[in-house]
CSV table of C-alpha atoms in Angstrom, one decimal:
chain,number,residue,atom,x,y,z
A,1,MET,CA,-3.0,2.0,-29.8
A,2,ALA,CA,-5.0,-1.1,-29.4
A,3,ARG,CA,-8.5,-1.7,-28.0
A,4,ILE,CA,-9.3,-3.7,-24.9
A,5,ALA,CA,-10.4,-7.2,-26.0
A,6,THR,CA,-10.8,-9.2,-22.8
A,7,ILE,CA,-10.6,-8.9,-19.0
A,8,GLU,CA,-10.0,-12.0,-16.9
A,9,THR,CA,-10.5,-12.0,-13.1
A,10,GLY,CA,-8.8,-14.3,-10.6
A,11,PHE,CA,-9.7,-14.7,-6.9
A,12,TYR,CA,-7.3,-16.5,-4.6
A,13,ARG,CA,-7.0,-17.1,-0.9
A,14,ILE,CA,-3.4,-17.3,0.1
A,15,PRO,CA,-2.6,-18.7,3.6
A,16,LEU,CA,0.1,-17.0,5.6
A,17,PRO,CA,2.9,-19.2,7.1
A,18,VAL,CA,2.3,-17.6,10.5
A,19,THR,CA,-1.0,-16.2,11.7
A,20,LEU,CA,-0.6,-12.4,12.1
A,21,SER,CA,-2.5,-9.8,14.2
A,22,ASP,CA,-2.8,-6.1,14.8
A,23,SER,CA,-4.8,-3.9,17.1
A,24,THR,CA,-8.0,-3.7,15.1
A,25,HIS,CA,-8.2,-6.4,12.4
A,26,GLY,CA,-7.7,-9.4,14.8
A,27,GLU,CA,-6.0,-12.6,13.6
A,28,ILE,CA,-5.1,-12.8,10.0
A,29,ALA,CA,-4.5,-16.3,8.8
A,30,ALA,CA,-4.7,-15.6,5.0
A,31,PHE,CA,-5.1,-12.8,2.6
A,32,GLU,CA,-7.2,-12.6,-0.5
A,33,LEU,CA,-5.6,-11.8,-3.8
A,34,ILE,CA,-7.8,-10.5,-6.7
A,35,THR,CA,-6.1,-10.3,-10.1
A,36,CYS,CA,-7.1,-8.5,-13.3
A,37,ARG,CA,-5.6,-9.6,-16.7
A,38,ILE,CA,-6.3,-7.3,-19.6
A,39,ARG,CA,-5.6,-8.3,-23.2
A,40,ASP,CA,-5.7,-5.9,-26.1
A,41,ALA,CA,-6.6,-6.6,-29.7
A,42,ASP,CA,-3.0,-7.3,-30.5
A,43,GLY,CA,-2.7,-10.0,-27.9
A,44,ALA,CA,-0.6,-8.0,-25.4
A,45,GLU,CA,-1.5,-8.4,-21.7
A,46,GLY,CA,-1.3,-6.2,-18.6
A,47,VAL,CA,-1.8,-7.5,-15.1
A,48,GLY,CA,-3.0,-5.8,-12.0
A,49,TYR,CA,-4.1,-6.9,-8.6
A,50,THR,CA,-5.6,-5.8,-5.3
A,51,TYR,CA,-5.9,-7.7,-2.0
A,52,THR,CA,-7.8,-7.9,1.3
A,53,VAL,CA,-6.8,-9.0,4.8
A,54,GLY,CA,-9.2,-12.0,4.6
A,55,ARG,CA,-12.7,-10.8,3.8
A,56,ASN,CA,-14.7,-9.0,1.1
A,57,GLY,CA,-12.5,-10.3,-1.7
A,58,GLY,CA,-15.5,-11.9,-3.3
A,59,ALA,CA,-17.2,-8.6,-3.7
A,60,VAL,CA,-14.1,-7.0,-5.4
A,61,ALA,CA,-13.8,-10.0,-7.7
A,62,ASP,CA,-17.5,-9.9,-8.6
A,63,ILE,CA,-17.2,-6.2,-9.6
A,64,LEU,CA,-14.2,-6.9,-11.7
A,65,LYS,CA,-15.9,-9.8,-13.4
A,66,ARG,CA,-19.4,-8.5,-13.8
A,67,GLU,CA,-19.5,-4.7,-13.7
A,68,ILE,CA,-16.3,-3.4,-15.2
A,69,PRO,CA,-16.0,-5.3,-18.5
A,70,PRO,CA,-19.0,-3.7,-20.1
A,71,LEU,CA,-17.6,-0.3,-19.2
A,72,VAL,CA,-14.2,-0.8,-20.8
A,73,GLU,CA,-14.2,-3.5,-23.5
A,74,GLY,CA,-13.6,-2.0,-26.9
A,75,ARG,CA,-12.0,1.2,-25.5
A,76,GLU,CA,-8.5,2.3,-26.4
A,77,ALA,CA,-6.2,0.6,-23.8
A,78,ASP,CA,-3.8,3.6,-23.6
A,79,ASP,CA,-6.6,6.0,-22.6
A,80,THR,CA,-6.0,5.3,-18.9
A,81,GLU,CA,-7.3,8.7,-17.7
A,82,ALA,CA,-10.5,8.4,-19.7
A,83,ILE,CA,-11.1,4.8,-18.7
A,84,TRP,CA,-10.5,5.7,-15.0
A,85,HIS,CA,-13.1,8.4,-15.0
A,86,HIS,CA,-15.6,6.3,-17.0
A,87,VAL,CA,-15.4,3.4,-14.5
A,88,TRP,CA,-15.3,5.7,-11.5
A,89,TRP,CA,-18.6,7.4,-12.5
A,90,GLY,CA,-20.0,4.2,-13.8
A,91,LEU,CA,-19.7,2.6,-10.3
A,92,HIS,CA,-20.1,5.8,-8.3
A,93,TYR,CA,-23.7,5.5,-7.1
A,94,GLY,CA,-23.2,2.0,-5.7
A,95,GLY,CA,-19.6,2.4,-4.9
A,96,ARG,CA,-17.5,5.6,-4.3
A,97,GLY,CA,-15.1,3.5,-2.3
A,98,GLY,CA,-14.9,0.1,-0.7
A,99,PRO,CA,-14.9,-2.9,-3.1
A,100,ALA,CA,-15.6,-0.7,-6.1
A,101,VAL,CA,-12.4,1.3,-5.8
A,102,LEU,CA,-10.3,-1.8,-5.1
A,103,ALA,CA,-11.6,-3.3,-8.3
A,104,LEU,CA,-10.9,0.0,-10.2
A,105,SER,CA,-7.4,0.0,-8.7
A,106,ALA,CA,-6.6,-3.5,-10.0
A,107,LEU,CA,-8.0,-2.5,-13.5
A,108,ASP,CA,-5.9,0.7,-13.6
A,109,ILE,CA,-2.7,-1.1,-12.5
A,110,ALA,CA,-3.3,-3.6,-15.3
A,111,LEU,CA,-3.8,-0.8,-17.9
A,112,TRP,CA,-0.6,1.0,-16.8
A,113,ASP,CA,1.3,-2.3,-17.0
A,114,LEU,CA,0.0,-2.9,-20.5
A,115,LYS,CA,0.9,0.7,-21.5
A,116,ALA,CA,4.4,0.4,-20.2
A,117,GLN,CA,4.9,-2.9,-21.9
A,118,ARG,CA,3.7,-1.6,-25.2
A,119,ALA,CA,6.1,1.3,-24.8
A,120,GLY,CA,9.0,-1.1,-24.0
A,121,LEU,CA,9.7,0.8,-20.7
A,122,PRO,CA,9.7,-0.1,-17.1
A,123,LEU,CA,6.7,1.6,-15.4
A,124,PHE,CA,8.8,4.0,-13.4
A,125,ARG,CA,10.3,5.5,-16.5
A,126,LEU,CA,7.0,5.8,-18.3
A,127,LEU,CA,5.8,7.7,-15.2
A,128,GLY,CA,8.7,10.2,-15.5
A,129,GLY,CA,11.6,8.5,-13.8
A,130,TYR,CA,13.4,10.0,-10.8
A,131,ASP,CA,15.5,7.4,-9.0
A,132,SER,CA,15.3,3.6,-9.4
A,133,ARG,CA,16.6,3.2,-5.9
A,134,VAL,CA,14.0,3.7,-3.2
A,135,PRO,CA,14.5,3.7,0.6
A,136,CYS,CA,12.6,0.7,1.9
A,137,TYR,CA,11.4,-0.4,5.4
A,138,ALA,CA,10.2,-3.8,6.7
A,139,GLY,CA,6.6,-3.6,7.8
A,140,GLY,CA,6.3,-6.0,10.7
A,141,ILE,CA,2.9,-7.3,11.8
A,142,ASP,CA,4.0,-8.2,15.3
A,143,LEU,CA,1.7,-6.7,18.0
A,144,ASP,CA,1.4,-10.0,19.9
A,145,LEU,CA,5.0,-11.0,19.7
A,146,SER,CA,7.0,-11.0,22.9
A,147,VAL,CA,9.8,-8.5,23.1
A,148,GLU,CA,12.3,-11.3,22.5
A,149,ALA,CA,10.4,-12.5,19.5
A,150,LEU,CA,10.1,-8.9,18.2
A,151,LEU,CA,13.8,-8.4,18.4
A,152,LYS,CA,14.4,-11.7,16.7
A,153,GLN,CA,12.1,-10.8,13.9
A,154,THR,CA,13.9,-7.5,13.6
A,155,ASP,CA,17.3,-9.2,13.3
A,156,GLY,CA,15.9,-11.3,10.5
A,157,ASN,CA,14.8,-8.2,8.7
A,158,LEU,CA,18.2,-6.6,9.2
A,159,ALA,CA,19.8,-9.7,7.8
A,160,LYS,CA,17.6,-9.4,4.7
A,161,GLY,CA,19.1,-6.0,4.0
A,162,PHE,CA,16.5,-3.7,5.5
A,163,ARG,CA,17.8,-0.4,7.0
A,164,ALA,CA,14.4,0.9,8.4
A,165,ILE,CA,11.9,-1.0,10.5
A,166,LYS,CA,8.2,-0.5,11.4
A,167,MET,CA,6.6,-2.1,14.4
A,168,LYS,CA,3.1,-2.4,15.7
A,169,VAL,CA,1.7,-0.6,18.8
A,170,GLY,CA,-1.8,-0.4,20.2
A,171,ARG,CA,-1.6,-3.0,23.0
A,172,PRO,CA,-4.2,-2.8,25.8
A,173,ASP,CA,-1.9,-0.7,28.0
A,174,LEU,CA,0.4,2.1,26.9
A,175,LYS,CA,3.1,1.1,29.3
A,176,SER,CA,3.5,-2.2,27.3
A,177,ASP,CA,3.8,-0.2,24.0
A,178,VAL,CA,6.4,2.1,25.5
A,179,THR,CA,8.4,-0.8,26.8
A,180,ARG,CA,8.4,-2.4,23.3
A,181,VAL,CA,9.3,0.8,21.5
A,182,ALA,CA,12.1,1.5,24.0
A,183,ALA,CA,13.5,-2.1,23.5
A,184,MET,CA,13.5,-1.6,19.7
A,185,ARG,CA,15.2,1.8,19.9
A,186,LYS,CA,17.9,0.3,22.2
A,187,HIS,CA,18.3,-2.7,19.9
A,188,LEU,CA,18.6,-0.6,16.7
A,189,GLY,CA,20.6,2.3,18.1
A,190,ASP,CA,20.2,6.0,17.8
A,191,GLY,CA,19.3,7.4,14.4
A,192,PHE,CA,18.1,4.1,12.9
A,193,PRO,CA,14.7,4.8,11.2
A,194,LEU,CA,12.0,3.3,13.3
A,195,MET,CA,8.3,3.7,12.7
A,196,ALA,CA,5.3,2.6,14.8
A,197,ASP,CA,1.8,1.7,13.5
A,198,ALA,CA,-1.3,1.8,15.8
A,199,ASN,CA,-3.8,0.6,13.1
A,200,MET,CA,-6.5,3.1,14.2
A,201,LYS,CA,-6.6,1.8,17.8
A,202,TRP,CA,-7.0,5.0,19.9
A,203,THR,CA,-9.2,8.0,20.5
A,204,VAL,CA,-7.7,11.4,19.9
A,205,GLU,CA,-6.7,11.9,23.5
A,206,GLU,CA,-5.2,8.4,23.8
A,207,ALA,CA,-3.2,9.0,20.6
A,208,ILE,CA,-1.9,12.3,21.9
A,209,ARG,CA,-0.8,10.7,25.2
A,210,ALA,CA,0.8,7.8,23.3
A,211,ALA,CA,2.6,10.2,20.9
A,212,ARG,CA,4.0,12.2,23.7
A,213,ALA,CA,5.2,9.0,25.4
A,214,PHE,CA,7.0,8.0,22.2
A,215,VAL,CA,8.8,11.3,21.8
A,216,PRO,CA,12.1,10.2,23.5
A,217,PHE,CA,12.5,7.3,21.1
A,218,ASP,CA,12.7,9.5,17.9
A,219,LEU,CA,10.1,7.7,15.7
A,220,THR,CA,10.2,8.5,12.0
A,221,TRP,CA,6.5,8.5,12.2
A,222,LEU,CA,3.4,7.2,14.2
A,223,GLU,CA,1.0,5.6,11.7
A,224,GLU,CA,-2.8,5.6,11.8
A,225,PRO,CA,-3.2,6.5,15.5
A,226,ILE,CA,-7.0,6.9,15.1
A,227,ILE,CA,-9.8,6.1,12.6
A,228,PRO,CA,-9.3,7.5,9.1
A,229,ASP,CA,-12.6,9.3,9.1
A,230,ASP,CA,-11.5,11.8,11.8
A,231,VAL,CA,-9.5,14.4,9.8
A,232,ALA,CA,-9.8,17.0,12.5
A,233,GLY,CA,-8.6,14.5,15.1
A,234,HIS,CA,-5.4,13.8,13.1
A,235,ALA,CA,-4.8,17.5,12.9
A,236,ARG,CA,-5.1,17.8,16.7
A,237,ILE,CA,-2.6,14.9,17.2
A,238,MET,CA,-0.2,16.6,14.7
A,239,LEU,CA,-0.3,19.8,16.8
A,240,ALA,CA,-0.2,18.2,20.3
A,241,GLY,CA,1.6,14.9,20.0
A,242,GLY,CA,5.1,16.0,19.0
A,243,VAL,CA,5.5,13.0,16.5
A,244,PRO,CA,5.1,13.0,12.7
A,245,ILE,CA,2.0,11.2,11.5
A,246,ALA,CA,1.6,8.9,8.6
A,247,ALA,CA,-1.9,8.0,7.3
A,248,GLY,CA,-3.7,7.1,4.2
A,249,GLU,CA,-3.8,3.3,3.7
A,250,ASN,CA,-7.6,3.4,4.4
A,251,LEU,CA,-8.3,6.5,2.2
A,252,ARG,CA,-9.9,5.7,-1.1
A,253,SER,CA,-9.5,8.8,-3.3
A,254,LEU,CA,-7.4,11.8,-4.2
A,255,TRP,CA,-10.1,14.0,-2.6
A,256,GLU,CA,-9.8,12.3,0.8
A,257,PHE,CA,-6.1,12.8,0.7
A,258,LYS,CA,-6.7,16.5,-0.2
A,259,ASN,CA,-8.8,16.9,3.0
A,260,TYR,CA,-5.9,15.6,5.1
A,261,ILE,CA,-3.2,17.6,3.4
A,262,VAL,CA,-4.8,21.0,3.3
A,263,THR,CA,-5.9,20.8,6.9
A,264,GLY,CA,-2.4,19.8,8.2
A,265,ALA,CA,-3.5,16.4,9.4
A,266,VAL,CA,-0.7,14.3,8.0
A,267,SER,CA,3.1,14.4,7.8
A,268,TYR,CA,3.6,11.4,5.5
A,269,PRO,CA,0.6,10.8,3.1
A,270,GLU,CA,0.5,7.0,2.6
A,271,PRO,CA,-1.6,5.8,-0.4
A,272,ASP,CA,-1.9,2.1,-1.3
A,273,VAL,CA,-2.0,1.7,-5.1
A,274,THR,CA,-4.3,-1.3,-4.7
A,275,ASN,CA,-7.1,0.6,-3.0
A,276,CYS,CA,-6.7,4.3,-3.6
A,277,GLY,CA,-7.7,4.1,-7.3
A,278,GLY,CA,-4.6,2.6,-8.9
A,279,VAL,CA,-1.5,4.1,-10.5
A,280,SER,CA,-3.5,7.0,-11.9
A,281,ALA,CA,-4.7,8.1,-8.4
A,282,PHE,CA,-1.5,7.3,-6.6
A,283,MET,CA,0.6,9.5,-8.8
A,284,LYS,CA,-1.9,12.4,-8.4
A,285,ILE,CA,-1.8,12.0,-4.6
A,286,ALA,CA,2.0,12.0,-4.7
A,287,ARG,CA,2.1,15.2,-6.8
A,288,LEU,CA,-0.4,16.8,-4.5
A,289,ALA,CA,1.8,16.0,-1.5
A,290,GLU,CA,4.8,17.4,-3.4
A,291,ALA,CA,3.0,20.7,-3.9
A,292,PHE,CA,2.6,20.9,-0.1
A,293,ASN,CA,6.3,20.0,0.4
A,294,LEU,CA,5.3,16.7,2.0
A,295,PRO,CA,7.2,13.4,1.6
A,296,VAL,CA,5.0,10.5,0.3
A,297,THR,CA,5.3,6.9,1.5
A,298,SER,CA,3.3,3.8,0.6
A,299,HIS,CA,1.3,0.9,1.9
A,300,GLY,CA,1.2,-2.6,0.5
A,301,ALA,CA,2.0,-4.0,-3.0
A,302,HIS,CA,5.6,-3.1,-2.8
A,303,ASP,CA,6.3,-4.9,-6.1
A,304,ILE,CA,4.3,-2.3,-8.0
A,305,THR,CA,4.8,0.6,-5.7
A,306,VAL,CA,8.5,0.6,-6.0
A,307,HIS,CA,8.0,1.9,-9.6
A,308,LEU,CA,5.7,4.7,-8.4
A,309,LEU,CA,8.0,6.0,-5.7
A,310,ALA,CA,10.9,5.7,-8.1
A,311,ALA,CA,9.1,8.3,-10.2
A,312,CYS,CA,8.5,10.7,-7.3
A,313,PRO,CA,11.1,13.3,-6.2
A,314,ASN,CA,9.3,13.6,-2.8
A,315,ARG,CA,9.3,9.8,-2.1
A,316,SER,CA,10.3,8.8,1.4
A,317,TYR,CA,10.1,5.1,2.2
A,318,LEU,CA,8.6,2.1,0.4
A,319,GLU,CA,6.9,-0.4,2.7
A,320,ALA,CA,7.9,-4.0,2.1
A,321,HIS,CA,4.5,-5.4,3.1
A,322,GLY,CA,3.8,-8.4,5.3
A,323,PHE,CA,1.6,-9.8,2.6
A,324,GLY,CA,4.3,-10.4,0.2
A,325,LEU,CA,3.7,-12.4,-3.0
A,326,ASP,CA,7.3,-13.8,-3.2
A,327,THR,CA,6.1,-17.4,-3.4
A,328,TYR,CA,3.9,-16.7,-6.4
A,329,ILE,CA,5.9,-14.3,-8.5
A,330,GLU,CA,9.0,-14.9,-10.6
A,331,HIS,CA,11.1,-11.9,-9.5
A,332,PRO,CA,10.6,-10.8,-5.8
A,333,LEU,CA,11.6,-7.3,-4.7
A,334,VAL,CA,15.4,-6.8,-4.7
A,335,LEU,CA,17.1,-4.9,-1.9
A,336,ALA,CA,20.6,-3.3,-1.9
A,337,ASN,CA,22.0,-1.4,1.1
A,338,GLY,CA,18.5,-0.7,2.4
A,339,MET,CA,17.2,0.5,-1.0
A,340,ALA,CA,14.5,-1.3,-3.1
A,341,LEU,CA,15.4,-1.5,-6.8
A,342,ALA,CA,12.8,-0.7,-9.4
A,343,PRO,CA,13.2,-3.5,-12.0
A,344,ALA,CA,14.2,-2.5,-15.6
A,345,ARG,CA,11.8,-5.0,-17.1
A,346,PRO,CA,9.0,-3.5,-19.3
A,347,GLY,CA,5.8,-2.8,-17.3
A,348,HIS,CA,5.8,-3.4,-13.6
A,349,GLY,CA,7.7,-6.6,-14.2
A,350,ILE,CA,5.6,-8.9,-12.1
A,351,SER,CA,5.2,-12.4,-13.5
A,352,PHE,CA,2.7,-14.5,-11.6
A,353,ASP,CA,2.9,-18.2,-11.1
A,354,TRP,CA,-0.6,-18.8,-12.4
A,355,LYS,CA,-0.4,-22.6,-12.1
A,356,GLY,CA,0.6,-22.3,-8.4
A,357,LEU,CA,-2.2,-19.8,-7.8
A,358,ALA,CA,-4.7,-22.1,-9.5
A,359,LYS,CA,-4.4,-24.4,-6.4
A,360,LEU,CA,-5.6,-21.5,-4.2
A,361,VAL,CA,-8.7,-20.4,-6.1
A,362,ALA,CA,-11.2,-19.0,-3.6
């Protein structure tokens, strides 16, 4: 083993080619990327990252730069579990979620990347290895697109090799949502995996009404129908709506997922490795879901998460996220027949274009 020598933080604002929007976050013109580069005493480096949809990235970067290094420098880099708990409790009083757990997630990802590289293994094999081919869907951010533009975007995703599609719902009137879902189902045909994401738009009663209206269109799941804080509300929608529910991208710990799972409030737990506590927490959430016979899906950071789901026998779909880093990494995600392929390179295999990112420093 080698001890942690240095931690380097990067903070970048990456413009999107097209301004995106959903039902709650408003217009998204750029996303913030916060990177963590850990070097050990032997000179080996691991890289992690997290992101925001445009705000609060400065707080995350500041925690990574100021608060975390004194907690971890000089510790054994392979001791990922010990480091995770040391940082979690070190930041707990002023954190326990929000920017603190996003910073911890980036740190933990970097440590696992370093550990896998030192072992000479791709991350998914270090995590146990199950199947390097993971079903993958295209996560469209398309709420304000016309039906014609929505179908055109869908055709573009099909041409890229996707064999599952997610669309946005949560427009001001349910009739408009139903019209769009119906158009997508007709366009894709019966049996094609189609998901819908409401981004926390509705009340419980509105969500039940919407779910029932979507039943004829055979959704794989309805995602985040209400705010993540209402666990009992999700359970009510599960019982009364008639559609499977995916949730978890806004949950920040294993224990929050536990509350959802044990109360029957979710069909597809959906952690995001960049904000749930990193690889360490993601894998615990996936194992917890497995114990309850639930399939686990993912949100965001598909370049890393493909490894995690490739190590899970209960994996369902990997989300290929709208905030892709393809322009700034050497090896973008590879698809084959609708399956994402976990790369065989040591670590998570992401090589950033640091010179290109330097032009986007926030």
